[in-house]
mmCIF file of C-alpha atoms in Angstrom:
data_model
loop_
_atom_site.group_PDB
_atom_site.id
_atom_site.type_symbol
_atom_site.label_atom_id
_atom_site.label_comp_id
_atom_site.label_asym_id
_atom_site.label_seq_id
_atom_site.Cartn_x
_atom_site.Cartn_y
_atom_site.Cartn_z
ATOM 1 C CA UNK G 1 107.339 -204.185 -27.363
ATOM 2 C CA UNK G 2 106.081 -208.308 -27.453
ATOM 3 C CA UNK G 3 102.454 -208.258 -26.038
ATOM 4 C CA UNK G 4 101.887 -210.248 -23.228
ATOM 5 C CA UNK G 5 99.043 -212.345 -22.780
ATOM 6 C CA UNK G 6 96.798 -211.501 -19.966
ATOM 7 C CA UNK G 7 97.161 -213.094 -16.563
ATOM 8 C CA UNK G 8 93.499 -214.913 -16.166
ATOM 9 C CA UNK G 9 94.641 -218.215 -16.828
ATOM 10 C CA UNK G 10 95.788 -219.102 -12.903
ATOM 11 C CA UNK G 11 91.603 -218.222 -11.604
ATOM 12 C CA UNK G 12 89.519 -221.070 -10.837
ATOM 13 C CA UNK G 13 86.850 -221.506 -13.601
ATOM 14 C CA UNK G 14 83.428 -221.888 -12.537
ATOM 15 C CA UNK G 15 82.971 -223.897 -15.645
ATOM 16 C CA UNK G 16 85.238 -226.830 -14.172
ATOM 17 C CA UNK G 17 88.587 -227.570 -15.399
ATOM 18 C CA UNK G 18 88.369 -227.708 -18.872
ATOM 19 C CA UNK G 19 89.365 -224.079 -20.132
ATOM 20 C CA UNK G 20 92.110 -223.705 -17.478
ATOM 21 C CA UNK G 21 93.173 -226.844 -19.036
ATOM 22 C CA UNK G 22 92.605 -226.047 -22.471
ATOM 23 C CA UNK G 23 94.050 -222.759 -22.406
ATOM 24 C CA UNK G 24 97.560 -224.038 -20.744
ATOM 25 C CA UNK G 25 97.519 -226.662 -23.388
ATOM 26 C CA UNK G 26 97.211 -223.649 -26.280
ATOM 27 C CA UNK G 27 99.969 -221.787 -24.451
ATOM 28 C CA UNK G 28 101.853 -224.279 -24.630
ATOM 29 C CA UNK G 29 101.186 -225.294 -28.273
ATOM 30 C CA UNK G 30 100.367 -228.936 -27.581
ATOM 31 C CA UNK G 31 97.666 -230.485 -29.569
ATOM 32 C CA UNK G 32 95.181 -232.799 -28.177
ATOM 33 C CA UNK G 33 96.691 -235.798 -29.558
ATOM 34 C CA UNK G 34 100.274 -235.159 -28.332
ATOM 35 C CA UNK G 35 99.328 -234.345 -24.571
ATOM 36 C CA UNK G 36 97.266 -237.460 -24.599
ATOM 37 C CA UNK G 37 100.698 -239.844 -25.836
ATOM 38 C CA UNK G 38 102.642 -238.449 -23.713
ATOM 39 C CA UNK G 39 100.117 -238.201 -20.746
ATOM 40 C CA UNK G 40 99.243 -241.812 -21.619
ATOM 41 C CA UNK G 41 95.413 -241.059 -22.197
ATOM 42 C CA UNK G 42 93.386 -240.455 -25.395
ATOM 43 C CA UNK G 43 92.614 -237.362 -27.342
ATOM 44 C CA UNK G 44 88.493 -238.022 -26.883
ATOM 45 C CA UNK G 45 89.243 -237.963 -23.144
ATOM 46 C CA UNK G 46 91.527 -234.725 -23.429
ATOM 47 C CA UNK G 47 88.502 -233.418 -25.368
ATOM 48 C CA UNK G 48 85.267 -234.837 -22.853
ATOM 49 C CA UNK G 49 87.677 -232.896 -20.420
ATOM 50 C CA UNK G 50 87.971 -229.799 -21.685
ATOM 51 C CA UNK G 51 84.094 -229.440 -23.110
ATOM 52 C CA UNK G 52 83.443 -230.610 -19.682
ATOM 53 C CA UNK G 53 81.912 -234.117 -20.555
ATOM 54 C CA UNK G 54 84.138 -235.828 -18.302
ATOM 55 C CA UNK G 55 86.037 -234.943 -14.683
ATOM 56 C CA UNK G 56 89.690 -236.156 -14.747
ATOM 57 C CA UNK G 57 90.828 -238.201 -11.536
ATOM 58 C CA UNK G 58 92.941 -236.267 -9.333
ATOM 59 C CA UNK G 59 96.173 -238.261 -10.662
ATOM 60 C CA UNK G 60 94.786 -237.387 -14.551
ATOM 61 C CA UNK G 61 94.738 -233.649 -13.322
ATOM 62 C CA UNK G 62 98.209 -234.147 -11.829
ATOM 63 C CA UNK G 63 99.833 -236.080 -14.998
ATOM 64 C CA UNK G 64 98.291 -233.008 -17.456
ATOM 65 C CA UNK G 65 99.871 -230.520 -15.540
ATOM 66 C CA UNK G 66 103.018 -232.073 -15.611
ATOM 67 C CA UNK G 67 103.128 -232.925 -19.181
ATOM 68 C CA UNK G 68 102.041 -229.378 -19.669
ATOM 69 C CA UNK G 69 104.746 -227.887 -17.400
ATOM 70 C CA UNK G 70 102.226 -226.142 -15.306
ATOM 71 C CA UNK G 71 103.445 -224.393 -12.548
ATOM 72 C CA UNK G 72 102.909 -225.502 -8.990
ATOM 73 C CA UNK G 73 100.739 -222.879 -7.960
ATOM 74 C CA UNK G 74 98.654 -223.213 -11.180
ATOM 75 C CA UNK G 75 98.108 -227.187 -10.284
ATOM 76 C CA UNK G 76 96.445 -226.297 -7.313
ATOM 77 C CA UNK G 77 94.127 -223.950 -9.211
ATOM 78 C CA UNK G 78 93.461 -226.794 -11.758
ATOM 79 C CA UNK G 79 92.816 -229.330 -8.892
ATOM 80 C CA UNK G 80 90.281 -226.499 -7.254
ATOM 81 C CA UNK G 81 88.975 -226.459 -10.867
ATOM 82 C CA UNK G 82 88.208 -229.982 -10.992
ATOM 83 C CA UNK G 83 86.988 -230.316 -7.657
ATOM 84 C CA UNK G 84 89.636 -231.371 -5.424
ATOM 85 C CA UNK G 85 92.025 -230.179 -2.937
ATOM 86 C CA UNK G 86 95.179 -228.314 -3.715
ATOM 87 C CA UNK G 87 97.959 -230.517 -3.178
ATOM 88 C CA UNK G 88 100.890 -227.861 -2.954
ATOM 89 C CA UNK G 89 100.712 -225.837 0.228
ATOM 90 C CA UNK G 90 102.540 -222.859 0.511
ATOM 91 C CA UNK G 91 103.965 -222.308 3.850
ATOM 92 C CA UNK G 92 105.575 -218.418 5.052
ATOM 93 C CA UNK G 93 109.277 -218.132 4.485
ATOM 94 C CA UNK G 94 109.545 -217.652 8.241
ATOM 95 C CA UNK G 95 107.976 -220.707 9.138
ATOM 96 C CA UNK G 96 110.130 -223.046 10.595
ATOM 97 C CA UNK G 97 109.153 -225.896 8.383
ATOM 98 C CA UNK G 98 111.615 -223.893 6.186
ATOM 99 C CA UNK G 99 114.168 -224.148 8.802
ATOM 100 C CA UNK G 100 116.562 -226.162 6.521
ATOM 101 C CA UNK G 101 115.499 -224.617 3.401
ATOM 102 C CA UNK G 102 116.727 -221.174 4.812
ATOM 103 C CA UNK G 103 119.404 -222.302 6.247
ATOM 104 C CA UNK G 104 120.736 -224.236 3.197
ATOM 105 C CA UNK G 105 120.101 -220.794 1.274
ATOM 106 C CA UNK G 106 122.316 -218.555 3.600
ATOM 107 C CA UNK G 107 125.151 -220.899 3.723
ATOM 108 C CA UNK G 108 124.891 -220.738 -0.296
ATOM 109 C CA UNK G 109 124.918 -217.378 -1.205
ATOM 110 C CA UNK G 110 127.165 -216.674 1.803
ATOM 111 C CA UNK G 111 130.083 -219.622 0.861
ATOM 112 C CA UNK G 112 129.460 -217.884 -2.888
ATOM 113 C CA UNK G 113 131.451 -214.235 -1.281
ATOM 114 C CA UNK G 114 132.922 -211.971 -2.284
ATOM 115 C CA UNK G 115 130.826 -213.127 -5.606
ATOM 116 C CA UNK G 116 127.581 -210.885 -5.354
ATOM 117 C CA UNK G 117 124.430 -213.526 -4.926
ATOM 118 C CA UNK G 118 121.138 -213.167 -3.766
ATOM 119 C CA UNK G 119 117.715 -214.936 -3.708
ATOM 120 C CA UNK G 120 114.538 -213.971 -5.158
ATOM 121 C CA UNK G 121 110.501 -215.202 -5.332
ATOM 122 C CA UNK G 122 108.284 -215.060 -8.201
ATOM 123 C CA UNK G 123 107.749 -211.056 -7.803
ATOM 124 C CA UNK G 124 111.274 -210.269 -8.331
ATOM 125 C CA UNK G 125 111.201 -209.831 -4.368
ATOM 126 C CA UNK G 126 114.528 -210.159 -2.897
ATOM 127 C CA UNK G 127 114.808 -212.646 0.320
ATOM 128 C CA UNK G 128 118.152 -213.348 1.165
ATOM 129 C CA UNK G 129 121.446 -211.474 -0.174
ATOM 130 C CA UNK G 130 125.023 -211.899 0.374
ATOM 131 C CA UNK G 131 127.348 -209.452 1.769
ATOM 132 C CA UNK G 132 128.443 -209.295 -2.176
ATOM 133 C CA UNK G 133 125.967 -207.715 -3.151
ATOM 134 C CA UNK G 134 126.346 -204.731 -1.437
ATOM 135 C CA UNK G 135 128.613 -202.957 -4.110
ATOM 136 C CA UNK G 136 125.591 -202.724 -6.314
ATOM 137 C CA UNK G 137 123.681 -200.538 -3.853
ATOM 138 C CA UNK G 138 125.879 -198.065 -3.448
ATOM 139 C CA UNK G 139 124.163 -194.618 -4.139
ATOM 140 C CA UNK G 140 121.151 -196.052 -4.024
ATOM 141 C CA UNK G 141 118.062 -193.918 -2.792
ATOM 142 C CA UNK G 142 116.881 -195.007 0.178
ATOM 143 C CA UNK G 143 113.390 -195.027 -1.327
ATOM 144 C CA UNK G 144 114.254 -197.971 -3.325
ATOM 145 C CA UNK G 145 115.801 -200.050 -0.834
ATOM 146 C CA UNK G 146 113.066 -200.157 1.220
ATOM 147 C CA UNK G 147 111.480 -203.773 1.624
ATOM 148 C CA UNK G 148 110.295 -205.532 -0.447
ATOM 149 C CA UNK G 149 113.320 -204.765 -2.071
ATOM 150 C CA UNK G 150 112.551 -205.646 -5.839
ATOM 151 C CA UNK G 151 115.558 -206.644 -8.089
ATOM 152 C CA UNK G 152 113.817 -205.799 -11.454
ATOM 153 C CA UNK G 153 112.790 -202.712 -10.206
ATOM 154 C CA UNK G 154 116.079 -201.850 -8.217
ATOM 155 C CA UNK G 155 118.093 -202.724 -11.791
ATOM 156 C CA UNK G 156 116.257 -200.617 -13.994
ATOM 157 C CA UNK G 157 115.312 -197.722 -12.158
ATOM 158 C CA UNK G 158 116.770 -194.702 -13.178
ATOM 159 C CA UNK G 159 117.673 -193.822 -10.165
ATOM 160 C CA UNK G 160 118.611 -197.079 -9.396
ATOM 161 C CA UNK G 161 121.582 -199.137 -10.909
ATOM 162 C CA UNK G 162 120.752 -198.500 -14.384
ATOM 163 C CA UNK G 163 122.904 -195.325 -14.900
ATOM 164 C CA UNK G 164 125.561 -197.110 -13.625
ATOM 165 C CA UNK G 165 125.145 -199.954 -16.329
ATOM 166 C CA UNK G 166 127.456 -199.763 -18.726
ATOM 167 C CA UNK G 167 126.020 -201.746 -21.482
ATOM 168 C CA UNK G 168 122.226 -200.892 -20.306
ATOM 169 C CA UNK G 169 120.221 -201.619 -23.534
ATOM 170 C CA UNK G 170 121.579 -204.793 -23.902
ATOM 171 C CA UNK G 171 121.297 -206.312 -19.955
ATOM 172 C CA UNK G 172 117.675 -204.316 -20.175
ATOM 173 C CA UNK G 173 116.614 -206.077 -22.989
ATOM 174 C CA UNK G 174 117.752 -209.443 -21.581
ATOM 175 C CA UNK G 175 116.326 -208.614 -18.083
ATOM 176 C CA UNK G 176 112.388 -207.827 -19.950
ATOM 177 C CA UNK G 177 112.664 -211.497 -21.888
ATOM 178 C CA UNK G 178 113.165 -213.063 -18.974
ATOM 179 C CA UNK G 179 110.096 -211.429 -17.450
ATOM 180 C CA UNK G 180 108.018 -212.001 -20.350
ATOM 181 C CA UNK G 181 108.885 -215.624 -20.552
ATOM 182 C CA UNK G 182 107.420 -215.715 -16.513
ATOM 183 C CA UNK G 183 104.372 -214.129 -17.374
ATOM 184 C CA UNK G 184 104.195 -216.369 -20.034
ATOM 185 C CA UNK G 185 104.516 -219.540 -17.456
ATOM 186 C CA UNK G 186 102.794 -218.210 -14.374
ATOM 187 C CA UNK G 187 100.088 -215.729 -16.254
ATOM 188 C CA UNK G 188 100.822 -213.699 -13.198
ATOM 189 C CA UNK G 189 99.123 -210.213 -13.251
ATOM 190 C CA UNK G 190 101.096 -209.107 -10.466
ATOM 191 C CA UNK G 191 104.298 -209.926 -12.224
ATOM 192 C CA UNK G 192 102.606 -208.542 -15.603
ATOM 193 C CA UNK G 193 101.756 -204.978 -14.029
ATOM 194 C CA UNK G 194 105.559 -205.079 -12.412
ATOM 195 C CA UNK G 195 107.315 -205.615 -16.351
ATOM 196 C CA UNK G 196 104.850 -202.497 -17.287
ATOM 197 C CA UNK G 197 106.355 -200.231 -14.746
ATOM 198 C CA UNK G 198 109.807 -201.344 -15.272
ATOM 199 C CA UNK G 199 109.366 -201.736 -19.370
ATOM 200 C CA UNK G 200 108.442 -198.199 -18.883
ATOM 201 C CA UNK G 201 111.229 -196.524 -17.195
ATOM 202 C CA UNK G 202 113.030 -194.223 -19.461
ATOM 203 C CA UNK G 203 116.920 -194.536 -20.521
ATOM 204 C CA UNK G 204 119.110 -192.807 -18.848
ATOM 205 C CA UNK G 205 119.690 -189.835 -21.502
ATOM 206 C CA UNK G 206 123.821 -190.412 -21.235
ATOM 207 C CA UNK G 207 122.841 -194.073 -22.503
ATOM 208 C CA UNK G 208 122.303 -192.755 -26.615
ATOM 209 C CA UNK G 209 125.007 -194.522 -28.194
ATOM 210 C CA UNK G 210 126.008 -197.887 -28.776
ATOM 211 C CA UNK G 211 128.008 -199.880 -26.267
ATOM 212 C CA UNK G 212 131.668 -200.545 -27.702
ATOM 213 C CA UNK G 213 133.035 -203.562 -28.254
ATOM 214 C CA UNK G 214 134.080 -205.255 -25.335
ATOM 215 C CA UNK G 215 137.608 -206.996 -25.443
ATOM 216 C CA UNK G 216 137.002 -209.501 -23.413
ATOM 217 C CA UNK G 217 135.142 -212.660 -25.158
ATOM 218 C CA UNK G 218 132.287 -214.432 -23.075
ATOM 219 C CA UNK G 219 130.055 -217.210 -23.164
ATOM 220 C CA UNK G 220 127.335 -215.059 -22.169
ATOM 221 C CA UNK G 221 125.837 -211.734 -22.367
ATOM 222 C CA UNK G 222 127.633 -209.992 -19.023
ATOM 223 C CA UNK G 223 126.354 -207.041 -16.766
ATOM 224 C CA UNK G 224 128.855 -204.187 -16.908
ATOM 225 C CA UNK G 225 128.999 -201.982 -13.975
ATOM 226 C CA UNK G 226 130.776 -199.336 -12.806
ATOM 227 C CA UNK G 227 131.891 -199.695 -9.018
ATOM 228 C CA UNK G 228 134.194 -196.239 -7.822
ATOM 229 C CA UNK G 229 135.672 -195.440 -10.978
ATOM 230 C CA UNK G 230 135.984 -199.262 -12.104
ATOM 231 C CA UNK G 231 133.945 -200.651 -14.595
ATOM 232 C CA UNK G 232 132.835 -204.635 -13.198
ATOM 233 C CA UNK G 233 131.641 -207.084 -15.295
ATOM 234 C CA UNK G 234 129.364 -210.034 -13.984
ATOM 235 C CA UNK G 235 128.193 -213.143 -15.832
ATOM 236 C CA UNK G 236 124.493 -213.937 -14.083
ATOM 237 C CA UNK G 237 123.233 -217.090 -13.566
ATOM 238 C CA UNK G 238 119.800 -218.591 -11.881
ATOM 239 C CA UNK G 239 119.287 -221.775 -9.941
ATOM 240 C CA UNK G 240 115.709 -223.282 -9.062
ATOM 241 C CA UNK G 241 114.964 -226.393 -6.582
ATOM 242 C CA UNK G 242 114.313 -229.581 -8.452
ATOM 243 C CA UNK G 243 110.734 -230.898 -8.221
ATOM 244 C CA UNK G 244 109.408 -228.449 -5.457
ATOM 245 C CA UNK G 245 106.522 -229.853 -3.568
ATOM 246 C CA UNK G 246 106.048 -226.711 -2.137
ATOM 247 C CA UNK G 247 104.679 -223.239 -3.677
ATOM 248 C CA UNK G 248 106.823 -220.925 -1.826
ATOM 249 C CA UNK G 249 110.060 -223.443 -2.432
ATOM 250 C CA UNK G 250 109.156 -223.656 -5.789
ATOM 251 C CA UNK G 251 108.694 -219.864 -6.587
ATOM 252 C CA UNK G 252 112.480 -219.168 -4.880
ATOM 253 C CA UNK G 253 115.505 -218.492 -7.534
ATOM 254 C CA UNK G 254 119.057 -218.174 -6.451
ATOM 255 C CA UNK G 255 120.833 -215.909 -8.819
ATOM 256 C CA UNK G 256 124.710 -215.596 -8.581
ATOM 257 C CA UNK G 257 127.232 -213.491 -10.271
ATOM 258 C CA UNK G 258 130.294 -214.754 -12.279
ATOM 259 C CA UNK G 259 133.143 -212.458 -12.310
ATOM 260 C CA UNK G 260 133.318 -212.041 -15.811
ATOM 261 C CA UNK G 261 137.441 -210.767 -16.261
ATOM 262 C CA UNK G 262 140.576 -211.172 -14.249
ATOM 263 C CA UNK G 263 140.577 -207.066 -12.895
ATOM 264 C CA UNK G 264 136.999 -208.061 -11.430
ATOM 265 C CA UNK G 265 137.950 -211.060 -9.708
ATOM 266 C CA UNK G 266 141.237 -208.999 -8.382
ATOM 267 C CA UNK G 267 138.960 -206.225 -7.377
ATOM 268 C CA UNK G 268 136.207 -208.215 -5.616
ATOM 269 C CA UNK G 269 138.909 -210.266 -3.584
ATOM 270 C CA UNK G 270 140.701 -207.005 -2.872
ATOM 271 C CA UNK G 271 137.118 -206.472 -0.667
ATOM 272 C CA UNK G 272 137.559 -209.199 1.630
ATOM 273 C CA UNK G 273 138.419 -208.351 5.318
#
């Protein structure tokens, strides 16, 4: 199992900006020279920053984090760092600034049916799903559909889809990359104590052998479920919002499912009222 580097990267520094910065630009494997060309700056400057000889301007601060790829959330923590306000704010999903936003989302995933699609924040927390999706839950303790119904969790559960995951090493495997790259970008301890519980959670003991080949070619790795006696296969793919200026916006992924054959688009349309 990769170790993950702890989450203490997102606090505030009492010591100013300069390790937050200095550690995001390590993670990142950016020398001092390079962010400064591409942040337009020089290295001395990246370097008075970080030992704390000089205070960036807000826009400096802004431009770093950029270059950097910092998440939004984390900018505000390096603007508290060096002194100014955050300049993300991260409004409730229920407030109606978000009006549009949540309306935009439900016509989405609900023009995506009888494809399964939902909507997820930075926890793996599920916010909005499609009528699609519904399939997947069958069986389902209770237990784990109560709110805040966690996908990651939900997926690899033993009671929870994972027995009925055909090719379950594989899609587990892919599903505890993706986390680690997160916790690699956010440094979310949260998120880091969530991939420990599900990283955790032992295979089903059915699941000992390797998955055959499938016959069907794809593009990408599929999910392969089985659904009443059928065996559905999904290709996944996530969508983000371009240049957030929002945390909560920002944090929100929209993951659809591809039918992945011919019997599971037949099947899925055979759904439809």
């Amino acid at each position: 199992m990769a170790i993950i580097p702890s989450g203490k990267i997102t606090s505030a520094s009492d010591q100013g900006i300069g390790p937050l910065l200095r550690a995001w630009r390590e993670q990142r494997r950016v020398t001092q020279l390079e962010l400064a060309l591409r942040a337009d700056s020089s290295a001395r400057h990246i370097s008075f920053v970080e030992t704390g000889r000089s205070r960036p301007s807000e826009e400096m601060v802004l431009r770093l984090a950029e270059h950097l790829d910092v998440p939004v959330r984390e900018r505000n923590a390096l603007l508290l760092a060096a002194g100014y306000a955050p300049r993300y704010p991260e409004t409730p999903m229920d407030d109606p600034a978000l009006d549009a936003v949540r309306e935009g989302i439900e016509r989405l995933i609900q023009g995506y049916e009888p494809y399964p699609a939902l909507v997820f924040d930075a926890e793996y927390h599920v916010v909005a799903a499609n009528r699609g999706i519904a399939m997947f839950l069958d069986g389902v303790p209770a237990a784990l559909l109560e709110p805040p119904l966690n996908t990651m969790r939900l997926t690899l559960h033993p009671q929870g889809l994972a027995p009925r995951i055909r090719n379950l090493r594989e899609w587990r495997g892919h599903l505890l990359d993706q986390m680690r790259r997160q916790i690699a970008l956010r440094r979310s301890e949260s998120l880091r104590k969530l991939y420990e519980e599900v990283a955790a959670y032992p295979l089903p003991e059915s699941d000992d052998s390797p998955e055959q080949a499938d016959p069907v070619p794809h593009f990408a790795l599929p999910m392969r479920i089985e659904h009443e006696g059928r065996t559905l296969s999904f290709i996944s793919s996530t969508s983000t919002f371009n240049t957030p200026m929002d945390v909560t916006v920002a944090e929100l992924a929209i993951e659809t499912f591809l039918p992945a054959d011919p019997s599971t688009v037949k099947y899925l349309h055979s759904l439809l009222p």
